[in-house]
Amino acid sequence: MKDEIKIDLPDGKLFVGGQWEEGTGAEITSIFPADGSVNCVLKGASRADGERAIARAKAAQADPAWRNLKPHERARYLYRIADGIEENIERIARIQTRDTGKTLTETRALAASAAGTFRYFGAVLETSDEALTTQRGTALTMSVWEPIGLVAAITPWNSPIASDAQKVAPALAAGNAVLLKPASWSPLVSLELARIVEASGLPEGLFSVLPGAGREIGNLLVEHPDIGRVSFTGGTSTGRRLAAQAADKLMPVSLELGGKSPTIVFEDADQDLALSGILFGIFSSTGQSCIAGARLFVQRSIYDSFVARLVAATKRLKVGHPHDPATQVSCLVHPDHRVSVEGYVEEAVAAGARVLAGGKRPDDPELASGAYYLPTILADVSNTDKICREEVFGPVLVVMPFDDEDEVIAKSNDNDYALACGIWSRDFPRSLRIGRAITTGTVWINTYKQFSVSTPFGGEKDSGMAREKGRDGLRAYMVQKAVYVDLTGEPHPWAAATVAEV
Ligand code: NAD
């Protein structure tokens, strides 16, 4: 499908401490992966650009005009940003689709969710109480919350506007200045967010968008002494490296990392419900989702019949252009990423896996120039095989039979990742029992890939540490301070007599 939609793409400048400037770092080429055309070429942020942004952020964050705002006053900026996103949903969606190849249906939903995130954290800010702690001595004691100061948000390419909002909204609400570094494959929608933040009237310097190389600008943000917290979403190896750097400067860091989430279908499941949830869980977003349900365990008594229906349904999924409203599975984010997905499948097949669906690029000549890959199901694999252990981050599902609860709990937990799991059964007590026994950040019972900004999200083990979203999501970007106020008006007895002598 030819892209006939004219959008005004961001003009190649970066948002450096509230000012639009050309970057001086390495070149970034944004492509439309549905046909390989170039969206734009921009120069990313260098260390010098980052240092300028940090200096401006520091001054803006310390300015009483920002620092002394009451929570309800600060919240107004978040509501204005939410309004700005909502007014521009179509434009944001089209830019993000150009940058990532995601369907317009999905990018519209992501933009709407980003607006909701800003509004939610404005409301959380306005309604969060500080505490008088229980008095145990003569002083009135309080617990109050302060901004950290400067926060860096480092995000991946798979759902940029939503992951940007998930970090920027609570960090700004908390009274910080925020420096956002989007991934090099998807810089455009984050720059569009900068336009909206600028239009909200947020004081200059409090927000920067610095696309660029991870090892250059990303590293600077992690190592710089003025940055007080890094909130990172991305791959596990990058997150591990970043956590080591953060430990060195004793900086808190939150890590939202990869996954290889199990989905379990019991023989008593509502099979239509399970099939639709499993298809959505692995093949929506073309499998490029940290919480993709990538390992499917089906109880042996229904394994053959259930997998046969799953394969038939997978082959019927509409693979197509991201602008086609009928498309269910669009292209991957980049041709290089397709090479990686293909490599995983080829290696699995060489090791004995059987391809039940997909396993190749589509034959449709209309899709030949895009980074498409068919939804793929692999059987005859073992839970210990590489294809069952590592994150493919593409439309690739592995299926395995199981016999009983203990076995499926053990197999689900036998993985380095622990981000999410899905359980399909009509036996609610059993589902709950299993959900509690699996080490994971999120459990979905008879549903999958549902999200709510009011519900905490995060992973265990190699899937990360700390949580985002929810009311506590605001406090993650603040520091707690104790305040003692004397109520006696009496000199301290330890020195009272001494003081009286002088
Ligand atoms: P990535 O780790 O390659 O990059 C993530 C971000 O880190 C990018 O902005 C990148 O430029 C930056 N970066 C790279 N090296 C850096 C360094 N040395 N210092 C500082 N920053 C650096 O990940 P990706 O390929 O962009 O994204 C895919 C990964 O993200 C997948 O593993 C996926 O599971 C994960 N992810 C996790 C979640 C979650 O919430 N758990 C959500 C979405 C994606």
Coordinates of C-alpha atoms and ligand atoms in Angstrom, one line a residue:
M1 CA 0.0 0.0 0.0
K2 CA 1.4 3.4 -1.0
D3 CA 1.7 5.9 1.8
E4 CA -0.2 8.9 0.6
I5 CA -0.5 10.6 3.9
K6 CA 1.4 13.8 4.3
I7 CA 2.7 14.4 7.7
D8 CA 4.8 17.2 9.0
L9 CA 7.7 15.2 10.5
P10 CA 9.9 16.9 13.1
D11 CA 12.5 18.9 11.4
G12 CA 15.7 17.2 12.5
K13 CA 16.4 19.5 15.5
L14 CA 16.8 18.2 19.1
F15 CA 15.1 19.7 22.1
V16 CA 18.1 20.7 24.2
G17 CA 17.1 22.1 27.6
G18 CA 14.1 23.8 26.1
Q19 CA 15.7 25.1 22.9
W20 CA 15.5 23.5 19.4
E21 CA 19.1 23.0 18.3
E22 CA 20.9 20.8 15.7
G23 CA 22.6 17.9 17.3
T24 CA 26.4 17.5 17.0
G25 CA 26.5 13.8 17.6
A26 CA 26.3 10.8 15.2
E27 CA 23.8 10.8 12.4
I28 CA 20.5 9.0 12.9
T29 CA 18.4 7.8 9.9
S30 CA 14.8 7.2 10.6
I31 CA 13.2 4.9 8.1
F32 CA 9.6 3.7 7.5
P33 CA 10.1 0.0 7.8
A34 CA 6.9 -0.8 5.9
D35 CA 8.7 0.2 2.6
G36 CA 12.3 1.1 3.6
S37 CA 11.8 4.8 2.6
V38 CA 13.8 7.4 4.6
N39 CA 11.7 9.6 7.0
C40 CA 14.5 11.9 7.9
V41 CA 18.1 12.1 8.8
L42 CA 19.1 14.0 11.9
K43 CA 22.2 14.4 13.9
G44 CA 21.9 12.9 17.3
A45 CA 23.0 14.4 20.6
S46 CA 26.7 14.4 21.5
R47 CA 28.1 14.6 25.0
A48 CA 28.4 18.3 24.6
D49 CA 24.7 18.6 23.7
G50 CA 23.9 16.5 26.7
E51 CA 26.0 18.6 29.0
R52 CA 24.3 21.8 27.8
A53 CA 20.9 20.2 28.4
I54 CA 21.9 19.1 31.9
A55 CA 23.2 22.6 32.8
R56 CA 19.9 24.2 31.6
A57 CA 17.9 21.5 33.4
K58 CA 19.8 22.1 36.6
A59 CA 19.1 25.9 36.6
A60 CA 15.4 25.4 35.7
Q61 CA 14.8 22.8 38.3
A62 CA 16.4 24.9 41.0
D63 CA 14.4 28.0 40.0
P64 CA 11.8 28.8 42.7
A65 CA 9.3 29.4 39.9
W66 CA 9.2 25.6 39.5
R67 CA 10.5 24.4 42.8
N68 CA 8.0 26.2 44.9
L69 CA 4.9 25.4 42.9
K70 CA 2.2 23.7 44.9
P71 CA 1.2 20.2 43.8
H72 CA -2.1 21.4 42.2
E73 CA -0.2 24.2 40.4
R74 CA 2.4 21.7 39.0
A75 CA -0.4 19.3 38.1
R76 CA -1.8 21.9 35.6
Y77 CA 1.2 21.4 33.3
L78 CA 0.5 17.7 33.2
Y79 CA -3.1 18.2 32.3
R80 CA -2.1 20.7 29.6
I81 CA 0.4 18.1 28.2
A82 CA -2.4 15.5 28.3
D83 CA -4.7 17.9 26.4
G84 CA -2.0 18.6 23.9
I85 CA -1.4 14.9 23.2
E86 CA -5.1 14.3 22.8
E87 CA -5.5 17.2 20.4
N88 CA -2.7 15.8 18.3
I89 CA -3.4 12.0 18.5
E90 CA -3.7 11.6 14.8
R91 CA -0.4 13.4 14.1
I92 CA 1.4 11.6 16.9
A93 CA 0.1 8.2 15.7
R94 CA 1.2 8.8 12.1
I95 CA 4.7 9.9 13.1
Q96 CA 5.1 6.9 15.3
T97 CA 3.8 4.6 12.6
R98 CA 6.4 6.1 10.2
D99 CA 9.1 5.5 12.7
T100 CA 8.3 2.0 13.9
G101 CA 5.9 0.4 11.3
K102 CA 3.3 -0.2 14.0
T103 CA -0.3 -0.2 12.8
L104 CA -2.1 3.1 13.0
T105 CA -4.7 1.3 15.2
E106 CA -2.0 0.6 17.7
T107 CA -0.2 4.0 17.6
R108 CA -3.5 5.8 18.1
A109 CA -4.1 3.7 21.2
L110 CA -0.6 4.3 22.4
A111 CA -1.0 8.1 22.0
A112 CA -4.3 8.0 23.9
S113 CA -2.7 6.0 26.6
A114 CA 0.1 8.5 26.9
A115 CA -2.4 11.3 27.4
G116 CA -4.1 9.2 30.1
T117 CA -0.7 8.7 31.8
F118 CA -0.1 12.5 32.1
R119 CA -3.6 13.1 33.4
Y120 CA -3.3 10.2 35.9
F121 CA 0.0 11.5 37.4
G122 CA -1.4 15.0 37.6
A123 CA -4.3 13.6 39.6
V124 CA -2.0 11.5 41.7
L125 CA 0.2 14.5 42.5
E126 CA -2.8 16.6 43.5
T127 CA -4.2 13.8 45.8
S128 CA -1.0 12.5 47.4
D129 CA -0.7 13.2 51.1
E130 CA 2.4 13.7 53.1
A131 CA 2.4 12.3 56.6
L132 CA 2.6 13.4 60.2
T133 CA 4.3 10.4 61.7
T134 CA 3.3 9.0 65.1
Q135 CA 4.9 11.2 67.7
R136 CA 7.3 9.4 70.1
G137 CA 9.1 12.3 71.6
T138 CA 8.6 16.0 72.2
A139 CA 8.9 17.0 68.5
L140 CA 6.2 17.0 65.9
T141 CA 7.4 14.5 63.3
M142 CA 6.7 14.5 59.5
S143 CA 7.6 12.6 56.4
V144 CA 7.7 14.8 53.4
W145 CA 8.6 14.2 49.7
E146 CA 11.0 16.2 47.6
P147 CA 12.0 16.0 44.0
I148 CA 15.2 14.1 43.2
G149 CA 16.4 17.0 40.9
L150 CA 17.5 15.7 37.5
V151 CA 16.1 12.5 36.1
A152 CA 17.1 10.7 33.0
A153 CA 14.6 8.6 31.1
I154 CA 16.1 6.1 28.6
T155 CA 13.5 4.4 26.4
P156 CA 13.4 1.6 23.7
W157 CA 11.9 1.7 20.2
N158 CA 9.0 -0.6 20.6
S159 CA 6.3 1.7 22.1
P160 CA 8.0 5.1 22.4
I161 CA 5.2 7.5 23.2
A162 CA 3.8 5.2 25.8
S163 CA 7.1 4.4 27.5
D164 CA 8.2 8.0 27.3
A165 CA 5.0 9.1 29.1
Q166 CA 5.3 6.4 31.7
K167 CA 8.6 8.0 32.8
V168 CA 8.3 11.7 31.9
A169 CA 4.8 12.2 33.5
P170 CA 5.6 10.9 37.0
A171 CA 9.1 12.5 36.9
L172 CA 7.8 15.9 36.0
A173 CA 4.9 15.6 38.4
A174 CA 7.4 14.9 41.2
G175 CA 9.0 18.3 40.5
N176 CA 12.1 17.1 38.6
A177 CA 13.7 18.2 35.3
V178 CA 13.7 15.3 32.8
L179 CA 16.1 14.4 30.1
L180 CA 14.6 11.9 27.7
K181 CA 16.8 9.7 25.5
P182 CA 14.7 7.8 23.0
A183 CA 16.1 4.9 20.9
S184 CA 17.9 5.6 17.6
W185 CA 15.3 3.6 15.6
S186 CA 12.4 5.7 16.9
P187 CA 13.5 9.3 17.7
L188 CA 10.6 11.2 16.0
V189 CA 7.6 10.8 18.3
S190 CA 9.7 11.8 21.3
L191 CA 10.6 15.0 19.5
E192 CA 6.9 15.5 18.8
L193 CA 6.3 15.1 22.5
A194 CA 8.8 17.9 23.1
R195 CA 6.7 20.2 20.9
I196 CA 3.6 19.4 23.0
V197 CA 5.5 19.9 26.3
E198 CA 6.8 23.2 25.0
A199 CA 3.3 24.3 24.0
S200 CA 2.1 23.5 27.5
G201 CA 4.2 26.4 28.8
L202 CA 6.4 24.2 31.0
P203 CA 9.3 26.4 32.1
E204 CA 12.2 26.2 29.7
G205 CA 15.0 23.8 30.5
L206 CA 12.9 21.3 32.5
F207 CA 12.5 18.9 29.6
S208 CA 15.0 17.7 26.9
V209 CA 14.7 15.1 24.2
L210 CA 18.1 13.8 23.2
P211 CA 18.1 11.0 20.7
G212 CA 21.6 9.6 20.1
A213 CA 23.9 6.7 20.5
G214 CA 23.5 4.8 23.8
R215 CA 27.2 4.7 24.3
E216 CA 27.6 8.4 23.9
I217 CA 24.6 10.4 25.2
G218 CA 23.1 7.4 27.1
N219 CA 26.3 6.9 28.9
L220 CA 26.6 10.6 29.8
L221 CA 23.2 10.6 31.3
V222 CA 24.0 7.6 33.5
E223 CA 27.4 8.8 34.6
H224 CA 26.9 12.5 35.1
P225 CA 27.0 13.5 38.7
D226 CA 24.0 15.9 38.4
I227 CA 21.7 13.1 37.3
G228 CA 20.0 11.7 40.4
R229 CA 18.0 8.8 39.0
V230 CA 17.8 6.9 35.7
S231 CA 14.6 5.2 34.6
F232 CA 15.5 2.7 31.9
T233 CA 13.4 0.5 29.7
G234 CA 15.3 -1.7 27.2
G235 CA 17.2 -4.9 26.8
T236 CA 18.6 -6.9 29.8
S237 CA 22.3 -6.7 28.8
T238 CA 22.1 -2.8 28.5
G239 CA 20.2 -2.6 31.8
R240 CA 22.7 -4.8 33.6
R241 CA 25.6 -2.5 32.4
L242 CA 23.7 0.6 33.3
A243 CA 22.9 -0.8 36.8
A244 CA 26.6 -1.4 37.4
Q245 CA 27.5 2.2 36.4
A246 CA 24.6 3.5 38.7
A247 CA 25.9 1.4 41.6
D248 CA 29.3 3.0 41.2
K249 CA 27.8 6.5 41.9
L250 CA 25.2 5.1 44.3
M251 CA 22.3 6.3 42.1
P252 CA 18.9 4.6 42.2
V253 CA 17.9 3.1 38.9
S254 CA 14.7 1.5 37.7
L255 CA 15.0 -1.2 35.1
E256 CA 12.2 -2.5 32.8
L257 CA 13.8 -5.2 30.8
G258 CA 13.1 -8.1 28.5
G259 CA 10.8 -11.1 28.9
K260 CA 10.0 -14.7 27.7
S261 CA 6.6 -14.9 29.2
P262 CA 4.8 -18.2 29.7
T263 CA 1.1 -18.7 28.7
I264 CA -0.6 -21.8 30.1
V265 CA -3.8 -23.4 28.8
F266 CA -5.6 -26.0 30.9
E267 CA -8.0 -28.6 29.4
D268 CA -11.0 -26.8 31.1
A269 CA -10.2 -23.4 29.4
D270 CA -12.7 -21.5 27.3
Q271 CA -10.8 -22.3 24.1
D272 CA -12.1 -19.4 22.0
L273 CA -11.2 -17.0 24.7
A274 CA -7.7 -18.6 25.1
L275 CA -7.1 -18.7 21.4
S276 CA -7.9 -15.0 20.8
G277 CA -5.9 -14.0 23.9
I278 CA -2.8 -16.0 22.9
L279 CA -2.9 -14.7 19.3
F280 CA -3.1 -11.1 20.6
G281 CA -0.5 -11.8 23.3
I282 CA 2.2 -12.9 20.9
F283 CA 1.4 -11.5 17.5
S284 CA 0.0 -8.1 18.1
S285 CA 2.8 -5.4 17.8
T286 CA 4.4 -8.1 15.6
G287 CA 5.7 -9.7 18.7
Q288 CA 7.8 -6.7 19.6
S289 CA 6.6 -6.4 23.1
C290 CA 8.4 -7.1 26.3
I291 CA 5.4 -8.9 27.7
A292 CA 4.7 -11.0 24.6
G293 CA 3.4 -14.4 25.6
A294 CA 6.2 -16.2 23.8
R295 CA 6.2 -19.7 25.5
L296 CA 2.9 -21.5 25.2
F297 CA 2.2 -24.6 27.5
V298 CA -0.9 -26.6 26.6
Q299 CA -2.3 -29.4 28.7
R300 CA -1.5 -32.7 26.9
S301 CA -5.2 -33.9 26.7
I302 CA -6.1 -31.0 24.4
Y303 CA -2.6 -30.3 23.0
D304 CA -3.2 -31.6 19.4
S305 CA -6.7 -30.2 18.9
F306 CA -5.9 -26.8 20.5
V307 CA -2.6 -26.4 18.6
A308 CA -4.3 -27.3 15.3
R309 CA -6.9 -24.5 15.9
L310 CA -4.1 -22.1 16.9
V311 CA -2.1 -22.8 13.8
A312 CA -5.2 -22.4 11.5
A313 CA -6.1 -19.1 13.2
T314 CA -2.4 -17.9 12.9
K315 CA -2.4 -18.6 9.2
R316 CA -5.5 -16.4 8.8
L317 CA -4.1 -13.4 10.5
K318 CA -3.9 -10.4 8.2
V319 CA -0.3 -9.5 7.6
G320 CA -0.1 -6.1 5.9
H321 CA 0.7 -2.4 5.7
P322 CA 0.4 -0.5 8.9
H323 CA -2.0 2.0 7.4
D324 CA -4.5 -0.7 6.4
P325 CA -7.1 -0.8 9.1
A326 CA -7.6 -4.6 8.5
T327 CA -3.9 -5.3 9.3
Q328 CA -3.3 -7.4 12.4
V329 CA 0.4 -8.1 11.9
S330 CA 2.5 -5.3 10.5
C331 CA 6.2 -5.1 9.7
L332 CA 9.1 -5.3 12.1
V333 CA 10.8 -2.1 13.3
H334 CA 13.8 -2.4 11.0
P335 CA 15.3 -4.7 8.4
D336 CA 18.2 -5.4 10.8
H337 CA 15.8 -6.5 13.4
R338 CA 14.2 -8.9 10.9
V339 CA 17.6 -10.5 10.3
S340 CA 17.8 -11.1 14.1
V341 CA 14.3 -12.7 14.2
E342 CA 15.1 -14.9 11.2
G343 CA 18.4 -16.0 12.7
Y344 CA 16.6 -17.3 15.8
V345 CA 14.1 -19.3 13.8
E346 CA 16.7 -20.7 11.5
E347 CA 18.8 -21.8 14.4
A348 CA 15.8 -23.4 16.2
V349 CA 14.9 -25.3 13.0
A350 CA 18.5 -26.5 12.6
A351 CA 18.3 -27.7 16.2
G352 CA 15.1 -29.8 15.5
A353 CA 12.2 -27.4 15.8
R354 CA 9.2 -28.0 13.5
V355 CA 7.6 -25.0 11.8
L356 CA 3.8 -25.2 12.2
A357 CA 3.1 -21.7 10.8
G358 CA 5.2 -18.9 9.2
G359 CA 8.9 -19.3 9.5
K360 CA 9.5 -17.0 6.5
R361 CA 8.8 -13.7 4.9
P362 CA 5.4 -13.2 3.3
D363 CA 5.1 -14.0 -0.5
D364 CA 2.9 -11.0 -1.2
P365 CA 4.9 -8.8 -3.7
E366 CA 3.2 -5.7 -2.2
L367 CA 5.1 -6.3 1.1
A368 CA 8.5 -7.2 -0.5
S369 CA 10.2 -3.9 0.3
G370 CA 9.1 -3.8 4.0
A371 CA 10.6 -5.6 7.0
Y372 CA 7.8 -8.2 7.2
Y373 CA 7.9 -11.6 8.8
L374 CA 5.1 -14.1 9.0
P375 CA 3.6 -15.0 12.4
T376 CA 5.5 -18.2 13.3
I377 CA 4.7 -21.2 15.5
L378 CA 7.4 -23.7 16.4
A379 CA 6.8 -27.1 17.9
D380 CA 9.1 -30.1 19.0
V381 CA 11.2 -27.8 21.2
S382 CA 12.3 -28.2 24.7
N383 CA 11.9 -25.5 27.4
T384 CA 15.7 -25.5 27.8
D385 CA 16.4 -24.8 24.1
K386 CA 17.8 -21.4 23.1
I387 CA 14.5 -20.5 21.3
C388 CA 12.6 -21.1 24.6
R389 CA 15.1 -19.2 26.8
E390 CA 16.0 -16.0 24.8
E391 CA 13.9 -13.1 23.9
V392 CA 13.3 -13.1 20.1
F393 CA 11.2 -9.9 20.2
G394 CA 9.3 -10.9 17.1
P395 CA 6.2 -12.8 16.0
V396 CA 7.6 -16.2 17.1
L397 CA 5.7 -18.6 19.4
V398 CA 7.0 -21.9 20.8
V399 CA 4.4 -24.5 21.9
M400 CA 5.0 -27.3 24.4
P401 CA 2.7 -29.9 26.1
F402 CA 2.5 -30.3 29.9
D403 CA 0.7 -32.8 32.1
D404 CA 0.1 -31.2 35.5
E405 CA 0.2 -28.1 37.6
D406 CA 3.6 -28.8 39.3
E407 CA 5.3 -29.4 36.0
V408 CA 3.9 -26.3 34.3
I409 CA 4.8 -24.1 37.3
A410 CA 8.4 -25.5 37.3
K411 CA 8.7 -25.0 33.5
S412 CA 7.3 -21.5 33.6
N413 CA 9.8 -20.5 36.3
D414 CA 12.7 -22.2 34.6
N415 CA 13.7 -19.1 32.7
D416 CA 16.0 -16.2 33.4
Y417 CA 13.1 -13.7 32.6
A418 CA 10.1 -13.2 34.9
L419 CA 8.0 -10.4 33.4
A420 CA 4.5 -11.7 32.8
C421 CA 2.4 -14.8 32.5
G422 CA -1.1 -15.8 31.2
I423 CA -3.3 -18.6 32.6
W424 CA -6.3 -19.9 30.8
S425 CA -8.7 -22.0 32.9
R426 CA -12.3 -22.0 34.2
D427 CA -11.0 -23.1 37.6
F428 CA -10.4 -19.7 39.2
P429 CA -8.9 -21.0 42.5
R430 CA -6.4 -23.0 40.5
S431 CA -5.5 -20.1 38.3
L432 CA -4.9 -17.9 41.3
R433 CA -2.8 -20.6 43.0
I434 CA -0.6 -20.9 39.9
G435 CA -0.4 -17.2 39.4
R436 CA 0.9 -16.8 42.9
A437 CA 3.4 -19.6 42.4
I438 CA 5.0 -18.2 39.3
T439 CA 7.8 -15.7 39.7
T440 CA 6.6 -12.8 37.6
G441 CA 5.7 -9.1 37.7
T442 CA 2.2 -9.5 36.1
V443 CA -0.3 -12.4 36.0
W444 CA -3.2 -12.3 33.5
I445 CA -6.0 -14.8 34.1
N446 CA -8.3 -15.5 31.1
T447 CA -6.9 -12.3 29.5
Y448 CA -3.5 -11.1 28.2
K449 CA -1.6 -7.8 27.6
Q450 CA -4.2 -5.7 29.4
F451 CA -2.7 -2.5 30.9
S452 CA -3.7 0.1 33.3
V453 CA -1.7 3.1 34.4
S454 CA -3.2 2.7 37.9
T455 CA -1.7 -0.8 38.3
P456 CA 2.0 -1.3 39.0
F457 CA 4.2 -2.8 36.3
G458 CA 7.6 -4.3 36.4
G459 CA 9.6 -7.5 36.3
E460 CA 11.6 -9.9 38.5
K461 CA 14.9 -11.6 37.8
D462 CA 16.4 -10.6 34.4
S463 CA 13.2 -8.7 33.6
G464 CA 14.2 -5.9 35.8
M465 CA 13.8 -4.2 39.1
A466 CA 11.4 -1.6 40.6
R467 CA 7.9 -0.8 39.4
E468 CA 6.3 1.9 37.3
K469 CA 2.8 3.2 37.2
G470 CA 0.3 3.2 40.1
R471 CA 0.1 5.8 42.8
D472 CA 3.6 4.7 44.1
G473 CA 4.9 5.5 40.6
L474 CA 5.1 9.2 41.6
R475 CA 7.2 8.5 44.7
A476 CA 9.8 6.6 42.7
Y477 CA 10.9 10.0 41.4
M478 CA 11.1 11.6 44.8
V479 CA 13.1 11.4 47.9
Q480 CA 11.6 11.1 51.4
K481 CA 12.7 13.6 54.0
A482 CA 12.1 13.5 57.8
V483 CA 11.2 16.8 59.5
Y484 CA 11.2 17.3 63.3
V485 CA 9.6 20.4 64.8
D486 CA 10.2 21.3 68.4
L487 CA 7.0 21.8 70.4
T488 CA 8.4 22.5 73.8
G489 CA 10.2 25.8 73.5
E490 CA 12.6 24.5 76.1
P491 CA 16.4 24.4 75.7
H492 CA 17.8 20.9 75.4
P493 CA 18.5 19.6 79.0
W494 CA 21.9 18.2 77.9
A495 CA 23.2 21.8 77.3
A496 CA 20.6 23.9 79.1
A497 CA 22.7 24.7 82.2
T498 CA 25.8 25.4 80.1
V499 CA 23.9 27.8 77.9
A500 CA 22.5 29.5 80.9
E501 CA 26.0 30.3 82.1
V502 CA 27.0 32.3 79.0
Ligands
NAD1 P1 18.3 -1.5 24.1 O1 18.7 -2.0 25.4 O2 19.2 -1.8 23.0 O3 18.1 0.1 24.1 C1 17.3 0.8 25.0 C2 17.7 2.2 25.2 O4 19.0 2.2 25.9 C3 17.9 2.9 23.9 O5 17.5 4.3 24.0 C4 19.4 2.8 23.7 O6 19.9 3.8 22.8 C5 19.9 3.0 25.1 N1 21.3 2.5 25.4 C6 22.0 1.6 24.7 N2 23.2 1.5 25.2 C7 23.3 2.3 26.3 C8 24.3 2.6 27.2 N3 25.5 2.0 27.2 N4 24.0 3.6 28.2 C9 22.8 4.2 28.2 N5 21.8 3.9 27.3 C10 22.0 3.0 26.4 O7 16.8 -2.0 23.8 P2 15.9 -1.8 22.5 O8 16.5 -2.8 21.5 O9 15.8 -0.4 22.2 O10 14.5 -2.3 23.0 C11 14.1 -3.7 23.1 C12 14.2 -4.2 24.5 O11 13.5 -3.4 25.4 C13 13.7 -5.6 24.6 O12 14.6 -6.4 25.3 C14 12.4 -5.4 25.3 O13 12.0 -6.5 26.1 C15 12.7 -4.3 26.2 N6 11.5 -3.6 26.7 C16 11.1 -3.8 28.0 C17 9.9 -3.2 28.5 C18 9.5 -3.4 29.9 O14 8.7 -2.6 30.4 N7 10.0 -4.4 30.6 C19 9.1 -2.5 27.6 C20 9.6 -2.3 26.3 C21 10.7 -2.9 25.9

